[in-house]
Short mmCIF file of C-alpha atoms in Angstrom, two decimals:
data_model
loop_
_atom_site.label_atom_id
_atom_site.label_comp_id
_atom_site.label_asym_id
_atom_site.label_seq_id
_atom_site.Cartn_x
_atom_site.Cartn_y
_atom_site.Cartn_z
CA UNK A 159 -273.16 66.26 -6.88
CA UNK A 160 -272.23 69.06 -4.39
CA UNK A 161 -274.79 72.06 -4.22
CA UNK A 162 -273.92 75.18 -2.61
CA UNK A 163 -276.47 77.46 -1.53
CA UNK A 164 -276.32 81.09 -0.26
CA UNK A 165 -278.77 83.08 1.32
CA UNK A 166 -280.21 85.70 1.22
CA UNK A 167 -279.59 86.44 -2.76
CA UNK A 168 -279.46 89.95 -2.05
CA UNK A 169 -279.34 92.14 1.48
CA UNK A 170 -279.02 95.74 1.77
CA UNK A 171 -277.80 97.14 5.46
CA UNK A 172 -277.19 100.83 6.83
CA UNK A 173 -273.50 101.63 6.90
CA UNK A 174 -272.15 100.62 10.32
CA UNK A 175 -274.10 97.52 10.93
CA UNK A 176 -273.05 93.96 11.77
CA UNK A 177 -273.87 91.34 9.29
CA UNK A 178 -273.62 87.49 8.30
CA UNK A 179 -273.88 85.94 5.16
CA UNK A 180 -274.60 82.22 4.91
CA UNK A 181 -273.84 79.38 2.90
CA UNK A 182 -274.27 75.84 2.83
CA UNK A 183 -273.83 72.98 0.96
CA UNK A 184 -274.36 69.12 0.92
CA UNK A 185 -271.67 67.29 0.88
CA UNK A 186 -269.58 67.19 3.84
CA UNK A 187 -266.47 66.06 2.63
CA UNK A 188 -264.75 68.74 1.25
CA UNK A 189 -260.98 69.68 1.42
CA UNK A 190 -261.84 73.65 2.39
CA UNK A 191 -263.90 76.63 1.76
CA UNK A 192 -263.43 79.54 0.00
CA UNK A 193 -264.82 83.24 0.09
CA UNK A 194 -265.11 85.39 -2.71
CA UNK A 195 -266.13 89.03 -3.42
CA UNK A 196 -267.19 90.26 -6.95
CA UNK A 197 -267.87 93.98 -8.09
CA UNK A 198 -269.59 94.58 -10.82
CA UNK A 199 -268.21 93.57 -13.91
CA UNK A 200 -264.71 92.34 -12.39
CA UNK A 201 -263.36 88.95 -11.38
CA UNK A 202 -263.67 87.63 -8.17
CA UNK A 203 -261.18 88.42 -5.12
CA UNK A 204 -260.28 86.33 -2.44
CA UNK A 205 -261.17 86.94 1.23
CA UNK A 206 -260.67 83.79 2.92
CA UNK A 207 -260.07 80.25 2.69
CA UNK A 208 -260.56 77.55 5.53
CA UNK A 209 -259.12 74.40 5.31
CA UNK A 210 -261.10 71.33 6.26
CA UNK A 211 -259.71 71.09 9.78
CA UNK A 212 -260.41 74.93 10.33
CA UNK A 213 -263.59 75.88 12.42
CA UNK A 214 -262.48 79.57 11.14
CA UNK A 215 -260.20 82.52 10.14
CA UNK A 216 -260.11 86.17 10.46
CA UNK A 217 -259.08 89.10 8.27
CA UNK A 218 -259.30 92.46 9.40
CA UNK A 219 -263.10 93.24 9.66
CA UNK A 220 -264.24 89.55 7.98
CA UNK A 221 -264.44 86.69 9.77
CA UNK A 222 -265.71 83.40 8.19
CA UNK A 223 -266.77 80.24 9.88
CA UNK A 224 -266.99 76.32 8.75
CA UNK A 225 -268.80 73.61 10.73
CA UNK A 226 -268.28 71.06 8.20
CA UNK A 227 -270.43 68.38 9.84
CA UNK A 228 -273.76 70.67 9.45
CA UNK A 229 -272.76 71.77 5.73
CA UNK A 230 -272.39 75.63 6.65
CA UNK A 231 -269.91 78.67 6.71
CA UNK A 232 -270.91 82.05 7.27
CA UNK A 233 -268.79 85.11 6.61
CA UNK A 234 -269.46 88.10 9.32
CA UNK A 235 -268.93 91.72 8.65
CA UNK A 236 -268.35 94.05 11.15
CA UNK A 237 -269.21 98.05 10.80
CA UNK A 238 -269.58 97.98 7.36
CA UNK A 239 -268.85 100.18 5.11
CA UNK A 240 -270.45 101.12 1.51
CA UNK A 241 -266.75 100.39 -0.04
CA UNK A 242 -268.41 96.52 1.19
CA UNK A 243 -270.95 96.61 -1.35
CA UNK A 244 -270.58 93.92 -3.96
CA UNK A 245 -271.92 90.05 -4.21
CA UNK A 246 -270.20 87.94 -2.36
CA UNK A 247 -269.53 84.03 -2.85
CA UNK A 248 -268.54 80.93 -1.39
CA UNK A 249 -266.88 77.94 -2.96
CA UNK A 250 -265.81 74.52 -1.96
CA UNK A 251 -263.71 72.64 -2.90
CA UNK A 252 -264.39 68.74 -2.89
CA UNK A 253 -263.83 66.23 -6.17
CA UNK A 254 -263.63 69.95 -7.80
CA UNK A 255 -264.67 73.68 -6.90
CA UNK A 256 -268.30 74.36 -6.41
CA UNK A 257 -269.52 78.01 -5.97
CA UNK A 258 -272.57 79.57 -4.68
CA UNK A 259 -275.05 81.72 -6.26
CA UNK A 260 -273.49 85.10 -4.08
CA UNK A 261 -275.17 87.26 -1.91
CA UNK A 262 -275.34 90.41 -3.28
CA UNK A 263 -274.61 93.16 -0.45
CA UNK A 264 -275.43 96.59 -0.39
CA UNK A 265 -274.50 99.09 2.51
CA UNK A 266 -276.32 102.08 2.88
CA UNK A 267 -274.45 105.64 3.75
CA UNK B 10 -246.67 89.95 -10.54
CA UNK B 11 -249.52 90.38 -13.09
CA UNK B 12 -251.25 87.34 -11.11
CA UNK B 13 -253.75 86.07 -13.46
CA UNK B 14 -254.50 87.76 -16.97
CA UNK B 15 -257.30 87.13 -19.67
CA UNK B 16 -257.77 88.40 -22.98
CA UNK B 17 -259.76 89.60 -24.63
CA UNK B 18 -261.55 91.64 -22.01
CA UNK B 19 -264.53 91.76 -24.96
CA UNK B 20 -265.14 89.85 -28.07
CA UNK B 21 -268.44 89.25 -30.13
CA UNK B 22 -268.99 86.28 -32.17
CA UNK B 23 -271.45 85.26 -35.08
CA UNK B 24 -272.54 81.29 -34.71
CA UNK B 25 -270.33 79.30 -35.97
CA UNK B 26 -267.16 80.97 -35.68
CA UNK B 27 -264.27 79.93 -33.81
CA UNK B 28 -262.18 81.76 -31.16
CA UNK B 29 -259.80 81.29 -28.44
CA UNK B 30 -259.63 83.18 -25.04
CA UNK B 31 -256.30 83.32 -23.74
CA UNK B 32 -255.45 82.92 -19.98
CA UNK B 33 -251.72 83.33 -18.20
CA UNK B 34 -250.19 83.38 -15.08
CA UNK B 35 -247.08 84.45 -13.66
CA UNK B 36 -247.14 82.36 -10.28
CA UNK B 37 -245.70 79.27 -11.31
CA UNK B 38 -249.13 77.95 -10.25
CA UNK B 39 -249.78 74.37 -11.67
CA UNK B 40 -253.33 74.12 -11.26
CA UNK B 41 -255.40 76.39 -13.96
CA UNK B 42 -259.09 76.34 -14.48
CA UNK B 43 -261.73 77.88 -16.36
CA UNK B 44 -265.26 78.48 -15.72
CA UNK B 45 -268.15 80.54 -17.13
CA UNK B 46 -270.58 82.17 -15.04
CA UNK B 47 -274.16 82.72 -16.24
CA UNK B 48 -277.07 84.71 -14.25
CA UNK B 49 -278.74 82.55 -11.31
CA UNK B 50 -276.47 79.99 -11.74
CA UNK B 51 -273.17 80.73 -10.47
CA UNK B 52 -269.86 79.60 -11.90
CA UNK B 53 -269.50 76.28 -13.89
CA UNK B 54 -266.29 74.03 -14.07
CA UNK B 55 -265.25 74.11 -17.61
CA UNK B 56 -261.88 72.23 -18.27
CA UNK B 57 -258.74 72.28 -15.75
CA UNK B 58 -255.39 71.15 -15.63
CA UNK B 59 -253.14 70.16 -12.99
CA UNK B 60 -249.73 70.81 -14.98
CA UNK B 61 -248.55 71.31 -18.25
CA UNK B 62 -249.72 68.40 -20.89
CA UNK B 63 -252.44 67.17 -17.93
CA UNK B 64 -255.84 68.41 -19.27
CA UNK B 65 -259.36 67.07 -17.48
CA UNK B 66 -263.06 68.10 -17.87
CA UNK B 67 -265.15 69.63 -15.71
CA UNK B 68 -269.29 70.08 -15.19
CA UNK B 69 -269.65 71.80 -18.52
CA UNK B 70 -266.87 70.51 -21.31
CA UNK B 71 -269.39 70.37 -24.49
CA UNK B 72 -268.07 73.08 -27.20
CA UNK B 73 -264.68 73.76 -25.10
CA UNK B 74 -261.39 72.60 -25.65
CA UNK B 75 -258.07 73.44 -24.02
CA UNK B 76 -254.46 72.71 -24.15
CA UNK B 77 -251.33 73.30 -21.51
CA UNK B 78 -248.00 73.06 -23.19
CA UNK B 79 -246.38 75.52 -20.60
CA UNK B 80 -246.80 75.83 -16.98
CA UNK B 81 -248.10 80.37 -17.85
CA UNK B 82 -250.87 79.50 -20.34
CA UNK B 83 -254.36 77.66 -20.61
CA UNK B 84 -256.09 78.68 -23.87
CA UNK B 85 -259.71 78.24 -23.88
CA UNK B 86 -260.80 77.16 -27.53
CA UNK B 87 -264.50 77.66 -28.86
CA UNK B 88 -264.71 75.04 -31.97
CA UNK B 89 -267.93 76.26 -33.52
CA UNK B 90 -269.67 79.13 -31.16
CA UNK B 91 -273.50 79.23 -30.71
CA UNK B 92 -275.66 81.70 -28.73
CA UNK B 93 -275.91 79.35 -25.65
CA UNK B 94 -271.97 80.02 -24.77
CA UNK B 95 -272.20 83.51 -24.16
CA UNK B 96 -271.54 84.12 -20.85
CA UNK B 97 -268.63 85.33 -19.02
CA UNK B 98 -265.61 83.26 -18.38
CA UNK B 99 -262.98 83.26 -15.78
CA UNK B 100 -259.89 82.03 -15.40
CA UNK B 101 -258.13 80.62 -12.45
CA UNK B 102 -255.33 79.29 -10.94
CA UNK B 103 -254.06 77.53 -7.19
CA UNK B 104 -250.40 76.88 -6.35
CA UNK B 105 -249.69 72.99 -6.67
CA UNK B 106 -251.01 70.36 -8.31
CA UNK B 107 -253.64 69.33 -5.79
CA UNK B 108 -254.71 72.43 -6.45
CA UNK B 109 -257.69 71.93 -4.66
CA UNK B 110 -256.36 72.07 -1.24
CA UNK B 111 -255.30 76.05 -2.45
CA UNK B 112 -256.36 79.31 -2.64
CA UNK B 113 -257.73 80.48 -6.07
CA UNK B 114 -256.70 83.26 -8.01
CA UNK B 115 -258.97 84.73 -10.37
CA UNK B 116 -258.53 86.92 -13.88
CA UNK B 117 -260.89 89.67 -14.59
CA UNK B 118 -262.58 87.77 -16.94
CA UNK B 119 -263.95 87.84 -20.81
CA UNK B 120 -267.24 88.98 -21.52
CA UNK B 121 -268.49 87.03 -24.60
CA UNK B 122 -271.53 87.50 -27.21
CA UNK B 123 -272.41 85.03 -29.92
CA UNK B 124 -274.98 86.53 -31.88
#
């Protein structure tokens, strides 16, 4: 069965820092990679998906990054901002979805 | 579009009752999922479908059943609630019916007590 990890469970930055989130998982055959952000008490949004083939994408400030072979992605922030704050998860998607635990961010004005 | 909706937003149970959560989409999406998501343990494949009258389990199916007689809706049915299914439970759904290879699309979810 697929596990998903993510680490750290929880980070808290000053506003205008760079920052990476992590996760990994075990099985390497998967058909992409999904992140996610969740605010309190609302579903989850989409940031970015990478397909299999992808090494990574971009959107605006996020960038997110898949080396399949190892088992990892990590999604980097850049200059953030306290409007980041929320938990953030990854999901894969192999013989069905499989999310992470999150990493719950919080920037500091 | 609406994307994805859920309702209720709220509901308490007593054991033993029976309810169903109701899940739609307006994106002609054929794939439609639902999961719950409990503290510590991230979200959990309930049931999914990859088109209307195609129905499948996922990691946690005990207690659950679902239907798809139209491409919009994906009821989630509770046959006899009990204190261990309260949770929260999303719905989803990806464009296609390898559904897999898509982006998700989340509702806001239904927060659920069984007392």
């Amino acid at each position: 069965k697929q596990e998903v990890t993510q680490i750290p469970a929880a980070l808290s930055v000053p506003e205008g820092e760079n920052l990476v989130l992590n996760c990994s998982f075990t099985d390497s055959a998967i058909y992409n990679l999904q992140w996610f952000r969740q605010d309190p008490g609302k579903g989850l949004t989409s940031l970015l998906l990478i397909q299999s083939s992808q090494r990574e994408q971009t959107s605006g400030r996020l960038n997110a990054s898949l080396d399949k072979s190892s088992g990892r992605s990590t999604l980097y922030i850049a200059a953030s901002q306290p409007g980041d704050s929320a938990t953030y998860l990854c999901a894969v998607a192999g013989n069905q979805f499989y999310f992470g635990t999150g990493t719950s961010l919080t920037v500091i004005p | 579009n609406a994307g994805v909706t859920q309702t209720p937003k709220f509901q308490v149970l007593k054991t033993g009752q029976s309810m169903t959560l109701q899940c739609a989409q307006d994106m002609n999406h054929e794939y439609m999922s639902w999961y719950r998501q409990d503290p510590g343990m991230g979200l959990r494949l309930i049931h999914y479908s990859v088109g209307a009258g195609i129905t499948d389990q996922g990691e946690v199916p005990n207690g659950y059943n679902v239907s798809r007689s139209t491409t919009e809706d994906f009821p989630l049915r509770l046959l006899s609630a009990a204190p261990s299914q309260t949770s929260v439970y999303f719905c989803a759904s990806s464009y296609g019916q390898l559904g897999l290879y898509n982006e998700q699309f989340f509702g806001p979810g239904t927060r659920l007590t069984v007392l």
